[in-house]
Amino acid sequence: MSDERTDLGTALDVLLRFGAAMMHAGDTAFRVRAAMARLARALAIESLAVQVTIGSLQATARRGGTTATLVREIGPPGIDAQRIVSLERLAQANRPGLTARELAAALDALEQAPPHYPVVVVAGAIGLASAAFSYLNGGDALGTVAAAIAGGAGQAVRALLFARRLNQFAVTAMCAALTAGLYCALVATLAASGFGPGHAAGFIFSVLFLVPGFPLVAGLLDSVQHQTMAAVGRLSYAAMILLAAAIGLSAVAAIAGIAVAPAPAHPGGIEVSTLMLRALASFAGGVAFAVLYNSPFATLLVVGAMSLAGNELRLALHDLGMALAPATFFGALLVGLIATLARHRLHHPRIVLTVPSIIIMTPGLFAFQAIVMVNQGAAQAAIIAGATGFFIVGAMAMGLVAARFLTERRWLVER
């Protein structure tokens, strides 16, 4: 009996290590539970009950007459799309007869794999994404160039600070202040040289790489699947990241004396060249965030195309007079439906494809207005701007959820 308990404990310990790796990479709790259940059968575990939170895993396993219960800490959240893909493939590939030693060896190999993209490439991609954000939100040429430079520099600094294992919230606040401050300095310097005034709201487009897209979407998906503890933890983490970024931005806005800029006027007609530039910016933004999340090479063009399709639909509906929140819902819904087709060909989890594709829809202008208005004491206007931004972000996630309801019966029918 003692040997059986030891063997079961060893198998459960490795299984919890696998689940912790999935959670740490940013996967949803319901996918973690499903993958662990699949591996449990391969490890000859007859019964498995798992409790998932953002910071720990607790599981009770039974084999024969032996029962074991273990708890494993996960550590600070992270995002690694390639690791999500690799871990889910590992769970799907194993068949009965798997040993704890074999699973541990496979996890060792995955954990030693280096990221796909070096820091310089990721920083360049984020600079490109920041420029795309600025252009799509009405930024002028100066503001777009400054956003690209500041965004790339901010991401490079963030990567270096994370490599030293510094606190994520402190790093986010520092990088928000550094990036926004660099943007303001660039605009002020170039404008003084005769290049013309920059777009006042542009400083927020340079820091949108700090938006915790993965935790926000994963948290909502877990809520729909009744994984409440994991969902609340993820959404709380995302809220703290956003608060840290807002603190950094508020400091810069107060020091620089930035005023609220009105949203760009709605054009009466859209030229073909404008449509093409918007499409290019949407594509570039999707690819850039896929690089940031360490997505596999095979997904980059697909994510870019999904971002292009979803954001072009969103902007077209808005051009026709639809409010941004419902227009964003339909854009995200299209992204989710395309992901249903793409994942069967690529054999990748949907979250790896959908999240980087919708980040380009982030309502930066409303977030900017809310932050600046709070600094100016205009609480009512700040609440209106913040609520508008909140509904747009909610529409992004609910569009992805609706796509799952339409294409996956297990989402529509509760078990």
C-alpha positions as a Python dict, from the first residue, in 0.01 Angstrom:
ca = {
    (1, 'M'): (0, 0, 0),
    (2, 'S'): (284, 238, 79),
    (3, 'D'): (440, 186, -266),
    (4, 'E'): (103, 243, -434),
    (5, 'R'): (53, 568, -242),
    (6, 'T'): (403, 683, -335),
    (7, 'D'): (347, 604, -704),
    (8, 'L'): (13, 783, -705),
    (9, 'G'): (162, 1082, -524),
    (10, 'T'): (446, 1104, -776),
    (11, 'A'): (206, 1086, -1070),
    (12, 'L'): (-22, 1350, -917),
    (13, 'D'): (273, 1578, -842),
    (14, 'V'): (385, 1570, -1207),
    (15, 'L'): (27, 1619, -1322),
    (16, 'L'): (-4, 1929, -1105),
    (17, 'R'): (323, 2055, -1246),
    (18, 'F'): (172, 2019, -1594),
    (19, 'G'): (-143, 2210, -1493),
    (20, 'A'): (60, 2485, -1327),
    (21, 'A'): (264, 2524, -1646),
    (22, 'M'): (-57, 2568, -1849),
    (23, 'M'): (-196, 2827, -1608),
    (24, 'H'): (133, 3014, -1593),
    (25, 'A'): (141, 3032, -1974),
    (26, 'G'): (-200, 3202, -1972),
    (27, 'D'): (-437, 2920, -2068),
    (28, 'T'): (-794, 2910, -1939),
    (29, 'A'): (-883, 2710, -1628),
    (30, 'F'): (-1138, 2493, -1806),
    (31, 'R'): (-877, 2393, -2066),
    (32, 'V'): (-632, 2314, -1786),
    (33, 'R'): (-888, 2088, -1620),
    (34, 'A'): (-965, 1909, -1947),
    (35, 'A'): (-597, 1853, -2030),
    (36, 'M'): (-520, 1728, -1680),
    (37, 'A'): (-813, 1486, -1697),
    (38, 'R'): (-681, 1349, -2028),
    (39, 'L'): (-333, 1297, -1886),
    (40, 'A'): (-477, 1146, -1568),
    (41, 'R'): (-632, 868, -1773),
    (42, 'A'): (-298, 811, -1947),
    (43, 'L'): (-133, 785, -1603),
    (44, 'A'): (-392, 524, -1495),
    (45, 'I'): (-550, 761, -1242),
    (46, 'E'): (-911, 648, -1206),
    (47, 'S'): (-1058, 961, -1053),
    (48, 'L'): (-934, 1321, -1048),
    (49, 'A'): (-1088, 1630, -885),
    (50, 'V'): (-912, 1962, -950),
    (51, 'Q'): (-955, 2307, -796),
    (52, 'V'): (-795, 2582, -1004),
    (53, 'T'): (-711, 2937, -898),
    (54, 'I'): (-474, 3188, -1052),
    (55, 'G'): (-213, 3123, -783),
    (56, 'S'): (-242, 2752, -705),
    (57, 'L'): (-379, 2411, -802),
    (58, 'Q'): (-528, 2155, -566),
    (59, 'A'): (-609, 1802, -682),
    (60, 'T'): (-729, 1476, -532),
    (61, 'A'): (-658, 1157, -725),
    (62, 'R'): (-770, 798, -671),
    (63, 'R'): (-623, 477, -806),
    (64, 'G'): (-759, 149, -676),
    (65, 'G'): (-802, 187, -302),
    (66, 'T'): (-542, 462, -273),
    (67, 'T'): (-617, 835, -257),
    (68, 'A'): (-376, 1129, -267),
    (69, 'T'): (-430, 1504, -234),
    (70, 'L'): (-166, 1762, -328),
    (71, 'V'): (-143, 2139, -369),
    (72, 'R'): (97, 2322, -600),
    (73, 'E'): (168, 2695, -624),
    (74, 'I'): (176, 2850, -971),
    (75, 'G'): (364, 3176, -922),
    (76, 'P'): (316, 3511, -1100),
    (77, 'P'): (102, 3494, -1416),
    (78, 'G'): (270, 3496, -1756),
    (79, 'I'): (182, 3470, -2125),
    (80, 'D'): (341, 3225, -2368),
    (81, 'A'): (126, 3117, -2662),
    (82, 'Q'): (383, 2868, -2790),
    (83, 'R'): (392, 2693, -2453),
    (84, 'I'): (12, 2673, -2447),
    (85, 'V'): (21, 2503, -2787),
    (86, 'S'): (298, 2263, -2683),
    (87, 'L'): (134, 2167, -2353),
    (88, 'E'): (-204, 2102, -2512),
    (89, 'R'): (-43, 1890, -2781),
    (90, 'L'): (139, 1697, -2510),
    (91, 'A'): (-192, 1622, -2341),
    (92, 'Q'): (-357, 1513, -2666),
    (93, 'A'): (-69, 1295, -2783),
    (94, 'N'): (-32, 1072, -2478),
    (95, 'R'): (-209, 739, -2450),
    (96, 'P'): (-257, 490, -2163),
    (97, 'G'): (74, 360, -2032),
    (98, 'L'): (232, 701, -1975),
    (99, 'T'): (461, 716, -1673),
    (100, 'A'): (527, 1007, -1439),
    (101, 'R'): (893, 998, -1538),
    (102, 'E'): (808, 1035, -1910),
    (103, 'L'): (571, 1325, -1843),
    (104, 'A'): (830, 1499, -1624),
    (105, 'A'): (1093, 1460, -1897),
    (106, 'A'): (856, 1611, -2154),
    (107, 'L'): (789, 1907, -1924),
    (108, 'D'): (1163, 1957, -1872),
    (109, 'A'): (1212, 1981, -2248),
    (110, 'L'): (928, 2232, -2288),
    (111, 'E'): (1050, 2453, -2005),
    (112, 'Q'): (1400, 2470, -2154),
    (113, 'A'): (1275, 2582, -2496),
    (114, 'P'): (1382, 2944, -2569),
    (115, 'P'): (1129, 3206, -2688),
    (116, 'H'): (1075, 3234, -3062),
    (117, 'Y'): (1158, 3602, -3086),
    (118, 'P'): (1447, 3799, -2932),
    (119, 'V'): (1386, 4115, -2732),
    (120, 'V'): (1481, 4340, -3025),
    (121, 'V'): (1226, 4177, -3256),
    (122, 'V'): (949, 4200, -2996),
    (123, 'A'): (1031, 4566, -2927),
    (124, 'G'): (1020, 4642, -3299),
    (125, 'A'): (687, 4462, -3331),
    (126, 'I'): (537, 4664, -3045),
    (127, 'G'): (666, 4985, -3204),
    (128, 'L'): (479, 4882, -3519),
    (129, 'A'): (165, 4803, -3317),
    (130, 'S'): (180, 5140, -3143),
    (131, 'A'): (203, 5316, -3478),
    (132, 'A'): (-96, 5113, -3600),
    (133, 'F'): (-298, 5212, -3292),
    (134, 'S'): (-214, 5577, -3345),
    (135, 'Y'): (-311, 5575, -3714),
    (136, 'L'): (-636, 5384, -3658),
    (137, 'N'): (-741, 5628, -3385),
    (138, 'G'): (-678, 5942, -3589),
    (139, 'G'): (-321, 6024, -3486),
    (140, 'D'): (-123, 6251, -3717),
    (141, 'A'): (212, 6161, -3876),
    (142, 'L'): (416, 6307, -3590),
    (143, 'G'): (212, 6135, -3321),
    (144, 'T'): (230, 5804, -3507),
    (145, 'V'): (608, 5816, -3540),
    (146, 'A'): (651, 5919, -3177),
    (147, 'A'): (417, 5640, -3062),
    (148, 'A'): (619, 5383, -3259),
    (149, 'I'): (949, 5493, -3106),
    (150, 'A'): (815, 5523, -2751),
    (151, 'G'): (621, 5196, -2767),
    (152, 'G'): (922, 4999, -2889),
    (153, 'A'): (1145, 5151, -2623),
    (154, 'G'): (890, 5085, -2349),
    (155, 'Q'): (857, 4718, -2443),
    (156, 'A'): (1235, 4675, -2449),
    (157, 'V'): (1261, 4820, -2098),
    (158, 'R'): (974, 4602, -1975),
    (159, 'A'): (1140, 4288, -2111),
    (160, 'L'): (1469, 4373, -1940),
    (161, 'L'): (1296, 4443, -1608),
    (162, 'F'): (1093, 4123, -1627),
    (163, 'A'): (1414, 3931, -1695),
    (164, 'R'): (1528, 4050, -1351),
    (165, 'R'): (1203, 3913, -1199),
    (166, 'L'): (1085, 4251, -1074),
    (167, 'N'): (726, 4294, -955),
    (168, 'Q'): (487, 4304, -1250),
    (169, 'F'): (273, 4588, -1118),
    (170, 'A'): (571, 4809, -1039),
    (171, 'V'): (722, 4737, -1381),
    (172, 'T'): (391, 4821, -1552),
    (173, 'A'): (362, 5157, -1374),
    (174, 'M'): (725, 5245, -1449),
    (175, 'C'): (700, 5145, -1815),
    (176, 'A'): (374, 5336, -1858),
    (177, 'A'): (535, 5651, -1719),
    (178, 'L'): (857, 5600, -1916),
    (179, 'T'): (683, 5528, -2246),
    (180, 'A'): (429, 5810, -2217),
    (181, 'G'): (699, 6050, -2102),
    (182, 'L'): (921, 5958, -2398),
    (183, 'Y'): (628, 6009, -2633),
    (184, 'C'): (560, 6357, -2494),
    (185, 'A'): (929, 6447, -2514),
    (186, 'L'): (951, 6334, -2877),
    (187, 'V'): (640, 6524, -2978),
    (188, 'A'): (756, 6839, -2799),
    (189, 'T'): (1103, 6822, -2956),
    (190, 'L'): (984, 6754, -3309),
    (191, 'A'): (700, 7004, -3289),
    (192, 'A'): (948, 7271, -3179),
    (193, 'S'): (1151, 7188, -3490),
    (194, 'G'): (864, 7275, -3719),
    (195, 'F'): (698, 6938, -3775),
    (196, 'G'): (365, 7055, -3641),
    (197, 'P'): (168, 6966, -3326),
    (198, 'G'): (124, 6602, -3233),
    (199, 'H'): (-205, 6438, -3150),
    (200, 'A'): (-261, 6494, -2778),
    (201, 'A'): (-411, 6149, -2715),
    (202, 'G'): (-126, 5974, -2892),
    (203, 'F'): (64, 5911, -2572),
    (204, 'I'): (-182, 5638, -2473),
    (205, 'F'): (-141, 5453, -2803),
    (206, 'S'): (226, 5402, -2724),
    (207, 'V'): (141, 5213, -2402),
    (208, 'L'): (-141, 4986, -2519),
    (209, 'F'): (105, 4696, -2524),
    (210, 'L'): (53, 4700, -2146),
    (211, 'V'): (-314, 4602, -2183),
    (212, 'P'): (-353, 4254, -2024),
    (213, 'G'): (-550, 4105, -2312),
    (214, 'F'): (-487, 3740, -2231),
    (215, 'P'): (-599, 3758, -1865),
    (216, 'L'): (-906, 3965, -1953),
    (217, 'V'): (-1029, 3725, -2220),
    (218, 'A'): (-931, 3411, -2027),
    (219, 'G'): (-1106, 3544, -1718),
    (220, 'L'): (-1432, 3604, -1904),
    (221, 'L'): (-1418, 3264, -2075),
    (222, 'D'): (-1362, 3096, -1739),
    (223, 'S'): (-1661, 3287, -1597),
    (224, 'V'): (-1884, 3150, -1870),
    (225, 'Q'): (-1757, 2800, -1793),
    (226, 'H'): (-1825, 2842, -1417),
    (227, 'Q'): (-1455, 2844, -1325),
    (228, 'T'): (-1532, 3129, -1086),
    (229, 'M'): (-1225, 3124, -864),
    (230, 'A'): (-983, 3128, -1157),
    (231, 'A'): (-1195, 3389, -1337),
    (232, 'V'): (-1211, 3629, -1042),
    (233, 'G'): (-838, 3593, -982),
    (234, 'R'): (-754, 3661, -1347),
    (235, 'L'): (-986, 3959, -1376),
    (236, 'S'): (-852, 4104, -1050),
    (237, 'Y'): (-497, 4062, -1179),
    (238, 'A'): (-590, 4233, -1507),
    (239, 'A'): (-758, 4518, -1317),
    (240, 'M'): (-445, 4571, -1108),
    (241, 'I'): (-227, 4580, -1421),
    (242, 'L'): (-460, 4838, -1575),
    (243, 'L'): (-455, 5041, -1252),
    (244, 'A'): (-75, 5033, -1245),
    (245, 'A'): (-61, 5155, -1606),
    (246, 'A'): (-317, 5425, -1528),
    (247, 'I'): (-105, 5552, -1239),
    (248, 'G'): (196, 5589, -1467),
    (249, 'L'): (-9, 5760, -1736),
    (250, 'S'): (-175, 5993, -1485),
    (251, 'A'): (162, 6112, -1359),
    (252, 'V'): (278, 6197, -1711),
    (253, 'A'): (-52, 6364, -1803),
    (254, 'A'): (-39, 6580, -1489),
    (255, 'I'): (326, 6682, -1536),
    (256, 'A'): (292, 6750, -1908),
    (257, 'G'): (-38, 6932, -1866),
    (258, 'I'): (-207, 6726, -2135),
    (259, 'A'): (-564, 6827, -2218),
    (260, 'V'): (-840, 6603, -2346),
    (261, 'A'): (-849, 6588, -2724),
    (262, 'P'): (-1188, 6527, -2887),
    (263, 'A'): (-1233, 6211, -3090),
    (264, 'P'): (-1152, 6259, -3459),
    (265, 'A'): (-1444, 6370, -3670),
    (266, 'H'): (-1628, 6094, -3851),
    (267, 'P'): (-1547, 6113, -4223),
    (268, 'G'): (-1837, 6144, -4462),
    (269, 'G'): (-1683, 5901, -4708),
    (270, 'I'): (-1392, 5663, -4702),
    (271, 'E'): (-1141, 5658, -4985),
    (272, 'V'): (-994, 5334, -5113),
    (273, 'S'): (-647, 5442, -5001),
    (274, 'T'): (-776, 5497, -4649),
    (275, 'L'): (-935, 5153, -4642),
    (276, 'M'): (-610, 4995, -4756),
    (277, 'L'): (-406, 5179, -4495),
    (278, 'R'): (-652, 5081, -4223),
    (279, 'A'): (-633, 4720, -4335),
    (280, 'L'): (-254, 4730, -4333),
    (281, 'A'): (-250, 4884, -3985),
    (282, 'S'): (-495, 4623, -3853),
    (283, 'F'): (-289, 4340, -4002),
    (284, 'A'): (34, 4479, -3859),
    (285, 'G'): (-120, 4520, -3514),
    (286, 'G'): (-240, 4160, -3505),
    (287, 'V'): (97, 4020, -3612),
    (288, 'A'): (279, 4242, -3362),
    (289, 'F'): (76, 4119, -3067),
    (290, 'A'): (117, 3760, -3180),
    (291, 'V'): (493, 3820, -3165),
    (292, 'L'): (459, 3977, -2819),
    (293, 'Y'): (274, 3668, -2693),
    (294, 'N'): (540, 3435, -2841),
    (295, 'S'): (292, 3280, -3083),
    (296, 'P'): (415, 3005, -3318),
    (297, 'F'): (545, 3117, -3657),
    (298, 'A'): (261, 2935, -3833),
    (299, 'T'): (0, 3158, -3665),
    (300, 'L'): (141, 3502, -3749),
    (301, 'L'): (-18, 3549, -4091),
    (302, 'V'): (-342, 3392, -3976),
    (303, 'V'): (-364, 3623, -3675),
    (304, 'G'): (-285, 3922, -3897),
    (305, 'A'): (-560, 3826, -4141),
    (306, 'M'): (-810, 3774, -3857),
    (307, 'S'): (-721, 4112, -3708),
    (308, 'L'): (-764, 4274, -4050),
    (309, 'A'): (-1106, 4116, -4109),
    (310, 'G'): (-1244, 4182, -3761),
    (311, 'N'): (-1120, 4539, -3726),
    (312, 'E'): (-1222, 4636, -4080),
    (313, 'L'): (-1575, 4511, -4009),
    (314, 'R'): (-1579, 4704, -3680),
    (315, 'L'): (-1462, 5027, -3843),
    (316, 'A'): (-1697, 4985, -4141),
    (317, 'L'): (-1999, 4941, -3912),
    (318, 'H'): (-1889, 5245, -3712),
    (319, 'D'): (-1850, 5444, -4035),
    (320, 'L'): (-2210, 5355, -4117),
    (321, 'G'): (-2327, 5500, -3785),
    (322, 'M'): (-2327, 5203, -3548),
    (323, 'A'): (-2200, 5272, -3196),
    (324, 'L'): (-1852, 5142, -3118),
    (325, 'A'): (-1959, 4881, -2861),
    (326, 'P'): (-2193, 4680, -3089),
    (327, 'A'): (-1959, 4734, -3385),
    (328, 'T'): (-1677, 4592, -3176),
    (329, 'F'): (-1895, 4294, -3077),
    (330, 'F'): (-1954, 4203, -3442),
    (331, 'G'): (-1585, 4249, -3525),
    (332, 'A'): (-1483, 4017, -3240),
    (333, 'L'): (-1757, 3770, -3340),
    (334, 'L'): (-1610, 3751, -3689),
    (335, 'V'): (-1265, 3690, -3540),
    (336, 'G'): (-1406, 3408, -3328),
    (337, 'L'): (-1582, 3245, -3623),
    (338, 'I'): (-1268, 3258, -3838),
    (339, 'A'): (-1071, 3110, -3548),
    (340, 'T'): (-1308, 2812, -3548),
    (341, 'L'): (-1202, 2730, -3903),
    (342, 'A'): (-834, 2816, -3857),
    (343, 'R'): (-777, 2610, -3543),
    (344, 'H'): (-880, 2289, -3717),
    (345, 'R'): (-612, 2345, -3980),
    (346, 'L'): (-343, 2470, -3744),
    (347, 'H'): (-438, 2246, -3450),
    (348, 'H'): (-389, 2537, -3211),
    (349, 'P'): (-611, 2648, -2921),
    (350, 'R'): (-851, 2927, -3011),
    (351, 'I'): (-720, 3164, -2745),
    (352, 'V'): (-378, 3166, -2917),
    (353, 'L'): (-545, 3294, -3234),
    (354, 'T'): (-822, 3519, -3105),
    (355, 'V'): (-662, 3730, -2832),
    (356, 'P'): (-383, 3890, -3039),
    (357, 'S'): (-636, 3944, -3319),
    (358, 'I'): (-871, 4164, -3112),
    (359, 'I'): (-623, 4373, -2910),
    (360, 'I'): (-618, 4625, -3197),
    (361, 'M'): (-983, 4703, -3106),
    (362, 'T'): (-886, 4833, -2760),
    (363, 'P'): (-1068, 5166, -2693),
    (364, 'G'): (-760, 5380, -2629),
    (365, 'L'): (-924, 5719, -2670),
    (366, 'F'): (-1184, 5656, -2401),
    (367, 'A'): (-921, 5525, -2161),
    (368, 'F'): (-716, 5840, -2229),
    (369, 'Q'): (-1013, 6067, -2167),
    (370, 'A'): (-1102, 5889, -1841),
    (371, 'I'): (-746, 5920, -1705),
    (372, 'V'): (-704, 6288, -1793),
    (373, 'M'): (-1051, 6383, -1669),
    (374, 'V'): (-986, 6215, -1335),
    (375, 'N'): (-669, 6424, -1302),
    (376, 'Q'): (-870, 6737, -1381),
    (377, 'G'): (-1140, 6655, -1124),
    (378, 'A'): (-1412, 6601, -1387),
    (379, 'A'): (-1546, 6287, -1222),
    (380, 'Q'): (-1873, 6264, -1414),
    (381, 'A'): (-1708, 6294, -1754),
    (382, 'A'): (-1440, 6044, -1647),
    (383, 'I'): (-1707, 5791, -1545),
    (384, 'I'): (-1883, 5828, -1880),
    (385, 'A'): (-1560, 5780, -2074),
    (386, 'G'): (-1455, 5488, -1852),
    (387, 'A'): (-1794, 5319, -1882),
    (388, 'T'): (-1785, 5353, -2260),
    (389, 'G'): (-1441, 5196, -2270),
    (390, 'F'): (-1557, 4920, -2035),
    (391, 'F'): (-1849, 4828, -2260),
    (392, 'I'): (-1624, 4820, -2564),
    (393, 'V'): (-1377, 4588, -2390),
    (394, 'G'): (-1670, 4373, -2279),
    (395, 'A'): (-1796, 4363, -2637),
    (396, 'M'): (-1455, 4237, -2751),
    (397, 'A'): (-1468, 3942, -2513),
    (398, 'M'): (-1840, 3870, -2556),
    (399, 'G'): (-1796, 3854, -2933),
    (400, 'L'): (-1547, 3571, -2883),
    (401, 'V'): (-1784, 3398, -2638),
    (402, 'A'): (-2075, 3429, -2882),
    (403, 'A'): (-1863, 3264, -3153),
    (404, 'R'): (-1809, 2967, -2920),
    (405, 'F'): (-2182, 2947, -2847),
    (406, 'L'): (-2252, 2933, -3220),
    (407, 'T'): (-1988, 2674, -3307),
    (408, 'E'): (-1942, 2450, -3000),
    (409, 'R'): (-2238, 2263, -2852),
    (410, 'R'): (-2051, 2194, -2528),
    (411, 'W'): (-2048, 2571, -2464),
    (412, 'L'): (-2419, 2610, -2529),
    (413, 'V'): (-2529, 2305, -2328),
    (414, 'E'): (-2415, 2290, -1966),
    (415, 'R'): (-2302, 1960, -1820),
}
